Amino acid sequence: MEKRQELYAGKAKSVFKTDDPDKMVLVFRDDTSAFDGKKIVQLDRKGMVNNKFNAFIMTKLQEAGIPTHFEKLLGETECLVKRLDMMPIECVVRNVAAGSLCRRLGVEEGLPLNPPTFELFLKNDALGDPMINESHVESFGWAKAEDLAKAKELTYKVNGVLKALFAEGGMILVDYKLEFGVFKGEVVLGDEFSPDGCRLWDAQTKEKLDKDRFRQGLGGVIEAYEDVGRRIGINFDA
Ligand code: TMP
């Protein structure tokens, strides 16, 4: 299916209409941003790597019974997805303390979290993606209460599937962010799952293999993403 008019350009992906009103094309660009878009650079091969990474993960999640918007790969940097009515919120699960949790609560990076935490953030760069709670979502009408409850249930279900997948590759899934939308009344996982939106550490050395390499200026960003992908069985040359 061919892409038509551009609907929206995000920080790392662009979204295009197709001739089917229920389908869109996602184009993964090489742009890499952090700190709510304050730091942006182009990283060679990133669009291709994240497109194939996302396709692999979305397929695994679908096989585990989690509804996702992913339909099929269209090319090196493009895939076809269902057009969802997106909730403007980010669902974050944390298995280990890192990032903003450490800054907010003064806890040490690496502290195991049992049970894993569930947090909500409003997607709003100008406000710095503020943390919100379930009552805000309802009061401001960002999602129906039952849809949010479903998104939360699916976010935890993703944890079971992906913690095991990354563990098999010798990695710890520290935390991740998911975005959901509604398609014909059903709550469906949208956006992407790639090392841009999660934290992954080598289980032995605790080396960071995700976007923290970019945020913290550690270098070797795309090499780390490819290493993660290969360890879970992705062939980026296919
Ligand atoms: P945080 O520690 O900055 O709150 O992020 C938690 C996880 O969610 C981390 O894996 C990065 C991801 N995330 C995004 O991908 N985009 C965002 O806008 C935010 C706030 C977090």
mmCIF file of C-alpha atoms and ligand atoms in Angstrom:
data_model
loop_
_atom_site.group_PDB
_atom_site.id
_atom_site.type_symbol
_atom_site.label_atom_id
_atom_site.label_comp_id
_atom_site.label_asym_id
_atom_site.label_seq_id
_atom_site.Cartn_x
_atom_site.Cartn_y
_atom_site.Cartn_z
ATOM 1 C CA MET A 1 0.000 0.000 0.000
ATOM 2 C CA GLU A 2 1.422 3.396 -0.976
ATOM 3 C CA LYS A 3 1.822 6.349 1.280
ATOM 4 C CA ARG A 4 -0.090 9.497 0.388
ATOM 5 C CA GLN A 5 -0.350 12.794 2.268
ATOM 6 C CA GLU A 6 1.806 13.285 5.375
ATOM 7 C CA LEU A 7 -0.435 13.475 8.427
ATOM 8 C CA TYR A 8 2.077 14.179 11.136
ATOM 9 C CA ALA A 9 5.821 14.342 11.753
ATOM 10 C CA GLY A 10 6.943 13.327 15.224
ATOM 11 C CA LYS A 11 10.469 13.562 16.638
ATOM 12 C CA ALA A 12 11.603 10.216 15.199
ATOM 13 C CA LYS A 13 8.794 9.018 12.891
ATOM 14 C CA SER A 14 6.535 10.457 10.222
ATOM 15 C CA VAL A 15 2.992 9.255 9.625
ATOM 16 C CA PHE A 16 1.338 9.122 6.202
ATOM 17 C CA LYS A 17 -2.222 8.457 5.019
ATOM 18 C CA THR A 18 -2.903 5.603 2.610
ATOM 19 C CA ASP A 19 -5.847 4.988 0.278
ATOM 20 C CA ASP A 20 -7.392 2.912 3.086
ATOM 21 C CA PRO A 21 -8.808 5.243 5.796
ATOM 22 C CA ASP A 22 -8.105 2.563 8.454
ATOM 23 C CA LYS A 23 -4.393 2.214 7.617
ATOM 24 C CA MET A 24 -1.339 4.462 7.824
ATOM 25 C CA VAL A 25 2.332 4.200 6.911
ATOM 26 C CA LEU A 26 4.947 4.856 9.619
ATOM 27 C CA VAL A 27 8.345 6.035 8.402
ATOM 28 C CA PHE A 28 11.182 5.628 10.901
ATOM 29 C CA ARG A 29 13.688 8.459 10.409
ATOM 30 C CA ASP A 30 17.320 8.666 11.543
ATOM 31 C CA ASP A 31 16.444 11.580 13.876
ATOM 32 C CA THR A 32 17.149 10.876 17.520
ATOM 33 C CA SER A 33 15.875 13.141 20.252
ATOM 34 C CA ALA A 34 16.112 13.353 24.004
ATOM 35 C CA PHE A 35 15.071 15.726 26.777
ATOM 36 C CA ASP A 36 11.701 16.473 25.137
ATOM 37 C CA GLY A 37 13.291 17.318 21.811
ATOM 38 C CA LYS A 38 15.973 19.643 23.205
ATOM 39 C CA LYS A 39 18.732 17.320 21.938
ATOM 40 C CA ILE A 40 18.265 16.118 18.327
ATOM 41 C CA VAL A 41 20.803 14.522 15.987
ATOM 42 C CA GLN A 42 20.761 12.112 13.052
ATOM 43 C CA LEU A 43 22.200 8.662 13.646
ATOM 44 C CA ASP A 44 23.052 6.677 10.531
ATOM 45 C CA ARG A 45 20.911 3.490 10.055
ATOM 46 C CA LYS A 46 18.659 4.273 13.059
ATOM 47 C CA GLY A 47 15.446 4.407 10.993
ATOM 48 C CA MET A 48 16.116 0.976 9.499
ATOM 49 C CA VAL A 49 17.185 -0.571 12.811
ATOM 50 C CA ASN A 50 14.189 0.700 14.785
ATOM 51 C CA ASN A 51 11.726 -0.209 12.016
ATOM 52 C CA LYS A 52 12.926 -3.837 11.961
ATOM 53 C CA PHE A 53 13.248 -3.957 15.757
ATOM 54 C CA ASN A 54 9.696 -2.689 16.188
ATOM 55 C CA ALA A 55 8.304 -5.135 13.610
ATOM 56 C CA PHE A 56 9.946 -8.065 15.418
ATOM 57 C CA ILE A 57 8.673 -7.023 18.869
ATOM 58 C CA MET A 58 5.147 -6.163 17.698
ATOM 59 C CA THR A 59 4.913 -9.585 16.027
ATOM 60 C CA LYS A 60 6.043 -11.319 19.247
ATOM 61 C CA LEU A 61 3.456 -9.364 21.247
ATOM 62 C CA GLN A 62 0.696 -10.221 18.764
ATOM 63 C CA GLU A 63 1.649 -13.902 19.013
ATOM 64 C CA ALA A 64 1.245 -13.562 22.797
ATOM 65 C CA GLY A 65 -2.312 -12.250 22.334
ATOM 66 C CA ILE A 66 -1.619 -8.515 22.734
ATOM 67 C CA PRO A 67 -3.458 -6.490 20.069
ATOM 68 C CA THR A 68 -1.102 -4.118 18.219
ATOM 69 C CA HIS A 69 -1.483 -1.710 15.318
ATOM 70 C CA PHE A 70 1.313 -3.412 13.350
ATOM 71 C CA GLU A 71 0.266 -4.916 9.995
ATOM 72 C CA LYS A 72 3.448 -5.532 7.988
ATOM 73 C CA LEU A 73 6.869 -4.238 7.003
ATOM 74 C CA LEU A 74 6.812 -2.247 3.759
ATOM 75 C CA GLY A 75 10.512 -1.560 3.354
ATOM 76 C CA GLU A 76 13.747 -0.773 5.170
ATOM 77 C CA THR A 77 12.318 2.163 7.111
ATOM 78 C CA GLU A 78 8.540 1.809 6.635
ATOM 79 C CA CYS A 79 5.687 -0.264 7.977
ATOM 80 C CA LEU A 80 1.916 -0.390 7.585
ATOM 81 C CA VAL A 81 -0.205 0.079 10.721
ATOM 82 C CA LYS A 82 -3.831 0.450 11.723
ATOM 83 C CA ARG A 83 -4.964 4.031 12.228
ATOM 84 C CA LEU A 84 -5.799 4.336 15.934
ATOM 85 C CA ASP A 85 -7.446 7.107 17.897
ATOM 86 C CA MET A 86 -4.437 7.658 20.200
ATOM 87 C CA MET A 87 -4.640 8.387 23.922
ATOM 88 C CA PRO A 88 -2.254 11.336 24.580
ATOM 89 C CA ILE A 89 -0.559 9.445 27.403
ATOM 90 C CA GLU A 90 2.503 7.280 28.005
ATOM 91 C CA CYS A 91 2.280 4.114 30.117
ATOM 92 C CA VAL A 92 5.580 3.285 31.852
ATOM 93 C CA VAL A 93 6.441 0.078 33.715
ATOM 94 C CA ARG A 94 9.674 -0.159 35.688
ATOM 95 C CA ASN A 95 11.323 -3.381 36.863
ATOM 96 C CA VAL A 96 14.459 -1.599 38.082
ATOM 97 C CA ALA A 97 14.908 2.026 39.206
ATOM 98 C CA ALA A 98 16.494 4.357 36.622
ATOM 99 C CA GLY A 99 15.987 7.710 34.927
ATOM 100 C CA SER A 100 13.286 10.057 36.193
ATOM 101 C CA LEU A 101 12.260 7.725 39.044
ATOM 102 C CA CYS A 102 15.725 8.119 40.602
ATOM 103 C CA ARG A 103 15.615 11.902 40.140
ATOM 104 C CA ARG A 104 12.085 12.203 41.580
ATOM 105 C CA LEU A 105 12.390 9.870 44.565
ATOM 106 C CA GLY A 106 16.121 10.009 45.291
ATOM 107 C CA VAL A 107 16.544 6.252 44.965
ATOM 108 C CA GLU A 108 19.679 4.643 43.571
ATOM 109 C CA GLU A 109 19.821 3.449 39.956
ATOM 110 C CA GLY A 110 19.597 -0.347 39.855
ATOM 111 C CA LEU A 111 17.214 -0.823 42.792
ATOM 112 C CA PRO A 112 14.904 -3.774 41.916
ATOM 113 C CA LEU A 113 11.201 -2.860 42.006
ATOM 114 C CA ASN A 114 8.889 -5.631 43.247
ATOM 115 C CA PRO A 115 6.180 -5.456 42.118
ATOM 116 C CA PRO A 116 7.087 -3.377 39.059
ATOM 117 C CA THR A 117 5.774 0.206 39.162
ATOM 118 C CA PHE A 118 3.192 1.591 36.731
ATOM 119 C CA GLU A 119 3.255 5.308 35.896
ATOM 120 C CA LEU A 120 1.423 7.624 33.525
ATOM 121 C CA PHE A 121 2.808 10.688 31.736
ATOM 122 C CA LEU A 122 1.043 13.248 29.576
ATOM 123 C CA LYS A 123 2.500 13.512 26.056
ATOM 124 C CA ASN A 124 3.336 17.195 26.023
ATOM 125 C CA ASP A 125 6.902 18.302 25.203
ATOM 126 C CA ALA A 126 6.210 21.945 26.115
ATOM 127 C CA LEU A 127 5.300 20.825 29.636
ATOM 128 C CA GLY A 128 8.131 18.234 29.747
ATOM 129 C CA ASP A 129 5.771 15.200 29.672
ATOM 130 C CA PRO A 130 4.485 15.694 33.253
ATOM 131 C CA MET A 131 3.574 12.722 35.418
ATOM 132 C CA ILE A 132 -0.201 12.323 35.807
ATOM 133 C CA ASN A 133 -2.513 9.854 37.509
ATOM 134 C CA GLU A 134 -5.603 7.905 36.543
ATOM 135 C CA SER A 135 -8.035 10.513 37.858
ATOM 136 C CA HIS A 136 -6.429 13.204 35.649
ATOM 137 C CA VAL A 137 -6.953 10.975 32.611
ATOM 138 C CA GLU A 138 -10.651 10.652 33.429
ATOM 139 C CA SER A 139 -11.283 14.262 34.494
ATOM 140 C CA PHE A 140 -9.595 15.726 31.423
ATOM 141 C CA GLY A 141 -11.152 13.137 29.112
ATOM 142 C CA TRP A 142 -7.798 11.848 27.765
ATOM 143 C CA ALA A 143 -9.220 8.294 27.761
ATOM 144 C CA LYS A 144 -12.271 6.434 29.039
ATOM 145 C CA ALA A 145 -11.735 4.798 32.437
ATOM 146 C CA GLU A 146 -12.284 1.314 31.011
ATOM 147 C CA ASP A 147 -9.884 1.955 28.124
ATOM 148 C CA LEU A 148 -7.181 3.164 30.501
ATOM 149 C CA ALA A 149 -7.725 0.082 32.675
ATOM 150 C CA LYS A 150 -7.271 -2.092 29.579
ATOM 151 C CA ALA A 151 -4.122 -0.193 28.560
ATOM 152 C CA LYS A 152 -2.697 -0.766 32.047
ATOM 153 C CA GLU A 153 -3.513 -4.484 31.929
ATOM 154 C CA LEU A 154 -1.870 -4.803 28.490
ATOM 155 C CA THR A 155 1.198 -2.813 29.635
ATOM 156 C CA TYR A 156 1.779 -5.344 32.429
ATOM 157 C CA LYS A 157 1.143 -8.255 30.036
ATOM 158 C CA VAL A 158 3.844 -6.866 27.710
ATOM 159 C CA ASN A 159 6.235 -6.970 30.688
ATOM 160 C CA GLY A 160 5.830 -10.726 31.078
ATOM 161 C CA VAL A 161 6.474 -11.366 27.393
ATOM 162 C CA LEU A 162 9.406 -8.984 26.911
ATOM 163 C CA LYS A 163 11.209 -9.544 30.217
ATOM 164 C CA ALA A 164 11.506 -13.212 29.234
ATOM 165 C CA LEU A 165 12.519 -12.418 25.632
ATOM 166 C CA PHE A 166 15.325 -10.057 26.667
ATOM 167 C CA ALA A 167 16.416 -12.369 29.512
ATOM 168 C CA GLU A 168 16.992 -15.125 26.950
ATOM 169 C CA GLY A 169 19.333 -12.700 25.173
ATOM 170 C CA GLY A 170 21.228 -12.011 28.416
ATOM 171 C CA MET A 171 19.599 -8.633 29.097
ATOM 172 C CA ILE A 172 17.493 -6.950 31.775
ATOM 173 C CA LEU A 173 14.393 -5.014 30.708
ATOM 174 C CA VAL A 174 14.759 -2.117 33.162
ATOM 175 C CA ASP A 175 11.750 -0.043 32.057
ATOM 176 C CA TYR A 176 9.708 0.860 28.971
ATOM 177 C CA LYS A 177 7.098 3.244 27.661
ATOM 178 C CA LEU A 178 4.023 2.227 25.664
ATOM 179 C CA GLU A 179 1.321 4.230 23.908
ATOM 180 C CA PHE A 180 -2.173 2.953 23.200
ATOM 181 C CA GLY A 181 -5.100 3.942 21.029
ATOM 182 C CA VAL A 182 -8.570 2.716 20.169
ATOM 183 C CA PHE A 183 -9.406 0.947 16.886
ATOM 184 C CA LYS A 184 -13.091 0.180 16.268
ATOM 185 C CA GLY A 185 -13.735 0.118 20.032
ATOM 186 C CA GLU A 186 -10.724 -2.044 20.950
ATOM 187 C CA VAL A 187 -7.698 -0.827 22.945
ATOM 188 C CA VAL A 188 -4.634 -1.532 20.788
ATOM 189 C CA LEU A 189 -0.880 -0.993 21.307
ATOM 190 C CA GLY A 190 0.358 1.760 18.978
ATOM 191 C CA ASP A 191 3.517 3.822 18.415
ATOM 192 C CA GLU A 192 6.680 1.687 18.565
ATOM 193 C CA PHE A 193 8.756 -0.579 20.761
ATOM 194 C CA SER A 194 12.472 -0.020 20.211
ATOM 195 C CA PRO A 195 15.544 0.790 22.335
ATOM 196 C CA ASP A 196 14.466 4.451 21.981
ATOM 197 C CA GLY A 197 11.594 3.891 24.426
ATOM 198 C CA CYS A 198 12.957 1.391 26.907
ATOM 199 C CA ARG A 199 16.013 0.697 29.032
ATOM 200 C CA LEU A 200 17.997 -2.502 28.503
ATOM 201 C CA TRP A 201 21.108 -3.496 30.427
ATOM 202 C CA ASP A 202 23.488 -6.372 29.838
ATOM 203 C CA ALA A 203 22.576 -8.831 32.625
ATOM 204 C CA GLN A 204 26.221 -9.504 33.557
ATOM 205 C CA THR A 205 28.020 -6.192 33.092
ATOM 206 C CA LYS A 206 24.958 -3.875 33.501
ATOM 207 C CA GLU A 207 26.185 -2.014 30.399
ATOM 208 C CA LYS A 208 23.480 0.292 28.985
ATOM 209 C CA LEU A 209 22.295 -0.830 25.536
ATOM 210 C CA ASP A 210 19.461 1.670 24.919
ATOM 211 C CA LYS A 211 18.813 5.386 24.316
ATOM 212 C CA ASP A 212 20.551 6.277 27.581
ATOM 213 C CA ARG A 213 23.762 5.863 25.499
ATOM 214 C CA PHE A 214 22.547 8.882 23.490
ATOM 215 C CA ARG A 215 21.122 10.828 26.469
ATOM 216 C CA GLN A 216 24.371 10.378 28.411
ATOM 217 C CA GLY A 217 26.743 10.823 25.430
ATOM 218 C CA LEU A 218 28.210 7.312 25.791
ATOM 219 C CA GLY A 219 28.513 6.732 22.005
ATOM 220 C CA GLY A 220 27.954 3.497 20.083
ATOM 221 C CA VAL A 221 24.184 4.051 20.128
ATOM 222 C CA ILE A 222 23.128 2.216 16.970
ATOM 223 C CA GLU A 223 25.786 -0.468 17.466
ATOM 224 C CA ALA A 224 24.153 -1.196 20.845
ATOM 225 C CA TYR A 225 20.637 -1.301 19.311
ATOM 226 C CA GLU A 226 21.893 -3.778 16.682
ATOM 227 C CA ASP A 227 23.590 -5.874 19.367
ATOM 228 C CA VAL A 228 20.313 -6.035 21.337
ATOM 229 C CA GLY A 229 18.429 -6.990 18.183
ATOM 230 C CA ARG A 230 20.868 -9.744 17.211
ATOM 231 C CA ARG A 231 20.772 -11.179 20.744
ATOM 232 C CA ILE A 232 16.979 -11.672 20.475
ATOM 233 C CA GLY A 233 17.141 -13.102 16.946
ATOM 234 C CA ILE A 234 16.646 -10.109 14.618
ATOM 235 C CA ASN A 235 18.432 -10.204 11.261
ATOM 236 C CA PHE A 236 18.897 -6.582 10.193
ATOM 237 C CA ASP A 237 20.202 -7.639 6.755
ATOM 238 C CA ALA A 238 16.951 -9.455 5.853
HETATM 239 P P1 TMP B 1 11.961 8.148 32.443
HETATM 240 O O1 TMP B 1 12.866 7.439 33.378
HETATM 241 O O2 TMP B 1 12.607 9.296 31.707
HETATM 242 O O3 TMP B 1 10.650 8.550 33.073
HETATM 243 O O4 TMP B 1 11.575 7.118 31.290
HETATM 244 C C1 TMP B 1 11.038 5.847 31.581
HETATM 245 C C2 TMP B 1 11.046 5.003 30.322
HETATM 246 O O5 TMP B 1 10.129 5.527 29.368
HETATM 247 C C3 TMP B 1 12.395 4.970 29.627
HETATM 248 O O6 TMP B 1 12.593 3.663 29.101
HETATM 249 C C4 TMP B 1 12.270 5.959 28.494
HETATM 250 C C5 TMP B 1 10.803 5.935 28.192
HETATM 251 N N1 TMP B 1 10.280 7.240 27.770
HETATM 252 C C6 TMP B 1 10.152 7.529 26.434
HETATM 253 O O7 TMP B 1 10.446 6.694 25.588
HETATM 254 N N2 TMP B 1 9.665 8.737 26.060
HETATM 255 C C7 TMP B 1 9.295 9.677 26.949
HETATM 256 O O8 TMP B 1 8.853 10.757 26.549
HETATM 257 C C8 TMP B 1 9.436 9.364 28.353
HETATM 258 C C9 TMP B 1 9.028 10.366 29.405
HETATM 259 C C10 TMP B 1 9.932 8.143 28.713
#
